[in-house]
Short mmCIF file of C-alpha atoms in Angstrom, two decimals:
data_model
loop_
_atom_site.label_atom_id
_atom_site.label_comp_id
_atom_site.label_asym_id
_atom_site.label_seq_id
_atom_site.Cartn_x
_atom_site.Cartn_y
_atom_site.Cartn_z
CA GLY A 1 96.23 98.67 84.32
CA LEU A 2 99.12 98.53 83.32
CA SER A 3 100.85 96.26 79.69
CA ASN A 4 103.97 94.77 79.72
CA THR A 5 104.81 97.39 76.04
CA GLU A 6 104.39 100.39 78.44
CA THR A 7 107.77 100.46 78.93
CA GLY A 8 110.22 100.40 76.45
CA TRP A 9 114.37 100.93 76.33
CA GLY A 10 115.94 104.25 75.25
CA ARG A 11 119.67 105.30 74.42
CA ALA A 12 122.13 103.02 77.36
CA GLY A 13 119.50 101.49 78.95
CA GLU A 14 117.30 104.26 79.64
CA THR A 15 114.26 103.31 79.88
CA TRP A 16 110.87 105.12 79.18
CA SER A 17 107.57 105.18 77.95
CA PHE A 18 104.18 107.11 76.34
CA LEU A 19 102.77 107.89 79.98
CA SER A 20 106.05 109.05 81.16
CA GLU A 21 107.15 110.89 77.28
CA LEU A 22 103.82 113.30 77.87
CA GLU A 23 104.68 114.35 81.92
CA ARG A 24 108.25 115.63 81.42
CA LEU A 25 106.38 117.59 79.01
CA GLY A 26 104.23 118.41 81.88
CA LEU A 27 101.13 117.07 80.69
CA GLU A 28 98.48 115.17 82.97
CA THR A 29 98.85 111.39 82.94
CA TRP A 30 97.14 109.73 86.32
CA PHE A 31 94.89 108.04 83.71
CA ARG A 32 97.28 105.27 83.95
CA LEU A 33 96.80 103.15 81.47
CA GLY A 34 98.83 100.77 79.39
CA ASP A 35 100.00 101.31 75.36
CA LYS A 36 97.80 99.16 74.06
CA ASP A 37 95.26 99.97 75.42
CA LEU A 38 96.61 103.59 74.88
CA ALA A 39 96.65 101.76 71.34
CA VAL A 40 93.13 101.22 71.48
CA HIS A 41 91.82 104.41 72.34
CA LEU A 42 93.78 106.49 69.77
CA TYR A 43 92.38 104.16 67.06
CA ARG A 44 89.02 104.55 68.26
CA THR A 45 89.59 108.24 68.33
CA ASN A 46 90.95 108.11 64.65
CA ALA A 47 88.71 106.42 64.08
CA LEU A 48 85.07 107.75 65.18
CA ARG A 49 86.38 111.35 63.92
CA ALA A 50 87.01 110.12 60.30
CA GLY A 51 83.88 109.18 60.29
CA ARG A 52 82.83 105.31 61.38
CA SER A 53 80.19 103.88 63.61
CA LEU A 54 80.86 102.82 66.80
CA SER A 55 79.41 98.94 66.04
CA ALA A 56 82.18 99.68 63.05
CA ILE A 57 85.01 99.83 65.33
CA THR A 58 83.98 97.52 68.13
CA ALA A 59 83.22 95.15 65.94
CA GLU A 60 87.05 94.81 64.05
CA LEU A 61 88.06 95.27 67.56
CA ALA A 62 86.46 92.51 68.73
CA GLU A 63 87.77 90.69 65.71
CA ARG A 64 91.74 92.03 65.90
CA PHE A 65 91.84 91.03 69.58
CA GLY A 66 90.43 87.40 68.92
CA VAL A 67 86.90 87.97 70.84
CA ALA A 68 84.03 85.73 69.40
CA ALA A 69 80.98 86.75 71.57
CA GLU A 70 79.72 90.24 69.56
CA ILE A 71 80.32 93.38 71.59
CA ILE A 72 77.29 95.88 70.85
CA PRO A 73 77.85 98.99 71.74
CA MET A 74 74.58 100.09 74.00
CA SER A 75 75.01 104.06 71.52
CA GLU A 76 76.24 105.85 68.48
CA ASP A 77 75.52 108.75 71.15
CA ARG A 78 78.23 110.27 73.13
CA VAL A 79 76.97 109.93 76.59
CA ARG A 80 78.63 110.45 78.97
CA THR A 81 78.54 109.77 83.46
CA VAL A 82 79.20 112.50 85.62
CA LEU A 83 78.87 112.57 89.34
CA ASP A 84 77.18 115.21 91.87
CA THR A 85 79.93 115.35 94.86
CA ASP A 86 81.25 116.78 98.00
CA ALA A 87 84.32 117.92 96.06
CA GLY A 88 81.52 119.45 93.06
CA THR A 89 80.28 118.15 89.92
CA LEU A 90 83.03 115.83 88.70
CA ALA A 91 83.10 113.66 85.49
CA PHE A 92 84.06 109.14 86.09
CA GLN A 93 87.45 109.13 85.16
CA ASP A 94 88.22 111.70 87.76
CA TYR A 95 85.45 110.74 90.16
CA PHE A 96 86.91 106.54 89.75
CA VAL A 97 90.89 106.72 88.89
CA ARG A 98 92.20 111.01 89.94
CA ARG A 99 90.13 110.86 93.61
CA ARG A 100 89.71 107.00 93.74
CA CYS A 101 85.91 107.54 94.69
CA GLU A 102 86.56 109.05 98.37
CA PRO A 103 84.01 112.09 97.24
CA ALA A 104 80.67 111.37 98.63
CA VAL A 105 77.89 111.13 95.40
CA SER A 106 74.57 112.77 95.86
CA ARG A 107 73.68 112.72 92.04
CA ILE A 108 75.38 109.92 89.41
CA LEU A 109 73.69 112.14 85.51
CA PHE A 110 73.97 110.98 82.12
CA GLU A 111 74.54 113.69 79.84
CA GLY A 112 73.04 113.13 77.05
CA ALA A 113 71.55 110.08 77.10
CA GLU A 114 68.02 112.65 77.02
CA ARG A 115 68.91 112.77 73.09
CA ALA A 116 70.54 109.75 72.75
CA GLN A 117 69.00 106.05 70.85
CA PRO A 118 70.37 102.63 71.40
CA SER A 119 72.27 101.12 68.89
CA ALA A 120 70.48 99.71 66.53
CA ARG A 121 71.45 95.97 66.70
CA PHE A 122 70.85 96.51 70.47
CA ALA A 123 67.09 97.73 70.14
CA ASP A 124 66.66 94.15 66.95
CA LEU A 125 68.18 92.59 69.61
CA LEU A 126 65.19 93.00 72.80
CA GLN A 127 62.69 92.74 70.59
CA LYS A 128 63.33 89.68 68.89
CA ARG A 129 61.57 87.25 70.43
CA GLU A 130 63.91 84.28 69.60
CA LEU A 131 66.44 85.10 72.45
CA GLY A 132 66.54 83.05 74.87
CA GLY A 133 66.79 85.23 77.65
CA ILE A 134 69.19 88.77 78.64
CA VAL A 135 71.29 88.59 81.84
CA ILE A 136 72.22 91.53 83.61
CA CYS A 137 75.82 90.49 85.49
CA PRO A 138 76.91 91.93 88.42
CA SER A 139 77.80 94.82 88.39
CA ASN A 140 77.32 98.17 89.87
CA PRO A 141 74.03 99.15 88.97
CA PHE A 142 74.20 102.68 88.43
CA LEU A 143 78.08 103.76 86.84
CA SER A 144 77.64 100.60 84.67
CA ILE A 145 74.68 99.92 84.65
CA GLY A 146 73.11 103.53 84.83
CA PRO A 147 75.00 104.65 81.81
CA ILE A 148 72.20 101.63 79.64
CA LEU A 149 68.83 101.69 81.18
CA SER A 150 68.99 106.26 80.48
CA LEU A 151 68.53 105.55 76.91
CA THR A 152 65.76 106.37 76.16
CA GLY A 153 63.30 103.70 76.01
CA VAL A 154 65.58 100.47 77.58
CA ALA A 155 64.12 100.85 80.39
CA ASP A 156 60.86 99.90 78.48
CA ALA A 157 62.35 96.95 76.41
CA LEU A 158 63.51 95.43 78.52
CA ALA A 159 59.80 94.64 80.50
CA ARG A 160 58.38 94.17 77.47
CA ALA A 161 60.87 91.61 75.86
CA ALA A 162 60.15 88.40 75.12
CA ALA A 163 63.06 86.51 76.52
CA PRO A 164 63.61 86.50 80.49
CA VAL A 165 64.80 89.34 82.04
CA VAL A 166 67.87 87.78 84.93
CA ALA A 167 70.36 89.51 87.23
CA ILE A 168 73.37 88.61 89.04
CA THR A 169 73.49 90.36 92.45
CA PRO A 170 76.67 93.17 93.22
CA ILE A 171 75.78 92.79 96.86
CA VAL A 172 76.92 89.79 99.09
CA GLY A 173 76.60 89.87 102.75
CA GLY A 174 76.33 93.60 103.33
CA ASP A 175 78.89 94.50 100.90
CA ALA A 176 80.38 94.36 97.37
CA ILE A 177 82.95 91.87 96.04
CA LYS A 178 84.64 94.74 94.33
CA GLY A 179 84.69 98.82 93.67
CA PRO A 180 82.05 101.51 95.50
CA THR A 181 78.87 100.17 94.71
CA ALA A 182 77.75 99.42 97.93
CA LYS A 183 79.46 103.49 99.03
CA ILE A 184 77.03 104.27 96.30
CA MET A 185 74.96 103.48 98.03
CA ARG A 186 75.04 104.65 101.11
CA GLU A 187 75.36 107.90 100.12
CA LEU A 188 72.76 107.70 98.06
CA GLY A 189 70.63 106.31 101.02
CA LEU A 190 70.09 102.99 100.18
CA ALA A 191 70.68 100.24 101.88
CA VAL A 192 73.54 97.79 101.12
CA SER A 193 71.20 94.68 100.36
CA PRO A 194 71.09 91.93 97.82
CA ALA A 195 67.39 93.67 98.53
CA ALA A 196 67.37 97.33 97.58
CA VAL A 197 69.12 95.84 94.21
CA ALA A 198 66.04 94.24 93.36
CA GLU A 199 64.15 96.49 93.89
CA HIS A 200 66.00 99.20 92.11
CA TYR A 201 65.82 96.65 88.86
CA ARG A 202 61.99 95.42 89.51
CA SER A 203 60.50 96.62 87.14
CA PHE A 204 61.85 95.02 84.19
CA ILE A 205 63.35 91.82 85.62
CA ASP A 206 61.49 88.87 86.11
CA GLY A 207 64.29 86.56 88.60
CA PHE A 208 66.79 87.98 90.56
CA ILE A 209 70.26 85.59 91.74
CA VAL A 210 70.66 86.35 95.21
CA ASP A 211 74.12 84.59 96.96
CA ALA A 212 74.07 81.88 99.84
CA ALA A 213 75.23 84.50 101.96
CA ASP A 214 72.41 86.18 101.95
CA GLU A 215 69.42 83.82 101.77
CA SER A 216 66.91 85.10 103.81
CA LEU A 217 66.03 87.57 102.03
CA ALA A 218 65.12 85.40 99.09
CA PRO A 219 62.15 85.11 100.16
CA SER A 220 61.56 89.13 101.02
CA ILE A 221 62.84 90.16 97.22
CA ALA A 222 60.31 87.47 96.06
CA ALA A 223 57.13 89.22 97.74
CA SER A 224 57.92 91.51 95.14
CA GLY A 225 56.71 89.36 92.74
CA VAL A 226 60.69 88.73 91.96
CA ALA A 227 61.46 85.02 90.98
CA VAL A 228 64.98 84.45 93.56
CA LYS A 229 67.49 81.70 93.33
CA VAL A 230 70.30 81.54 95.27
CA ALA A 231 73.73 80.20 94.77
CA ASN A 232 77.11 80.62 94.68
CA THR A 233 77.68 84.46 93.16
CA VAL A 234 81.62 85.09 94.19
CA MET A 235 83.63 84.41 91.26
CA ARG A 236 87.33 82.96 92.40
CA THR A 237 88.49 80.69 90.49
CA GLN A 238 87.46 79.63 87.22
CA ALA A 239 85.02 76.74 87.76
CA ASP A 240 83.64 78.97 90.39
CA ARG A 241 82.76 81.42 87.04
CA ILE A 242 81.81 78.54 85.10
CA ALA A 243 79.39 77.88 87.72
CA LEU A 244 77.38 80.55 88.03
CA ALA A 245 76.76 81.00 84.32
CA ARG A 246 75.20 77.24 84.01
CA THR A 247 73.55 78.24 87.35
CA THR A 248 72.05 81.58 85.21
CA VAL A 249 71.58 79.82 81.73
CA ASP A 250 69.33 77.45 83.76
CA PHE A 251 66.76 79.93 86.10
CA VAL A 252 66.40 81.74 82.18
CA ALA A 253 66.05 78.41 80.87
CA ALA A 254 63.34 78.15 84.07
CA LEU A 255 61.71 81.18 84.28
CA ARG A 256 61.37 81.05 79.70
CA ALA A 257 59.88 77.90 80.56
CA ASP A 258 57.35 78.72 82.77
CA ARG A 259 56.72 81.80 80.66
CA SER A 260 55.30 79.74 77.94
CA ARG A 261 53.45 77.22 80.85
CA THR A 262 51.35 80.63 81.34
CA ALA A 263 50.84 81.38 78.17
CA GLY A 264 49.33 77.83 76.95
CA PRO A 265 48.80 77.41 73.45
#
């Protein structure tokens, strides 16, 4: 999005911005970013070219911006999302930003995933027995979660993880809260339903959180062997976000306790 530093002042009150100057030079500027975003991208690109790892760069940026949570890249290797569409094969940014998700999608590919390896910290955490839980947030299963799952061994590691794996539905009442998830599901021949998302993840999740609007689907999802929790997943306020986070943590804890009881002493 646009940042409040994107526009400055030139001679005689003339406004200017980095992108407007690029446009004046005849370069493409459809990928609109604010100056803060551009600064981060330029910093990261220069650091990568200097030989630093993406993990180290990400940790440094988090520290500089005061982000307390540890942010771990899925891989140190390059993985590029491309989509086969009725407008041709498109890079993700072209499809998502320039064309506003309008072309119909027939296939999603992750170039480089067959050679890429999970980052060392990511792979290590998936194997740790003391890990409390793994949560797949209500992001687009194909464009956001898909690249992570495309890495060799990640889906298998999730299936073997000592910690419970819980996914939160991105579909509520037959539609996505935001983004092209529902559109892509229809174009790929999938039902726009939480049940279809749960099935997409079924090989490695232990639990699935479905919205109260789709409570009637809970029994059919549970019949596939996945524990189901019904909750309000639509986050309009900070209180909604906190409530869903607490529900998710409690659900993970309950699944972990059930697993411990089943395992026995």
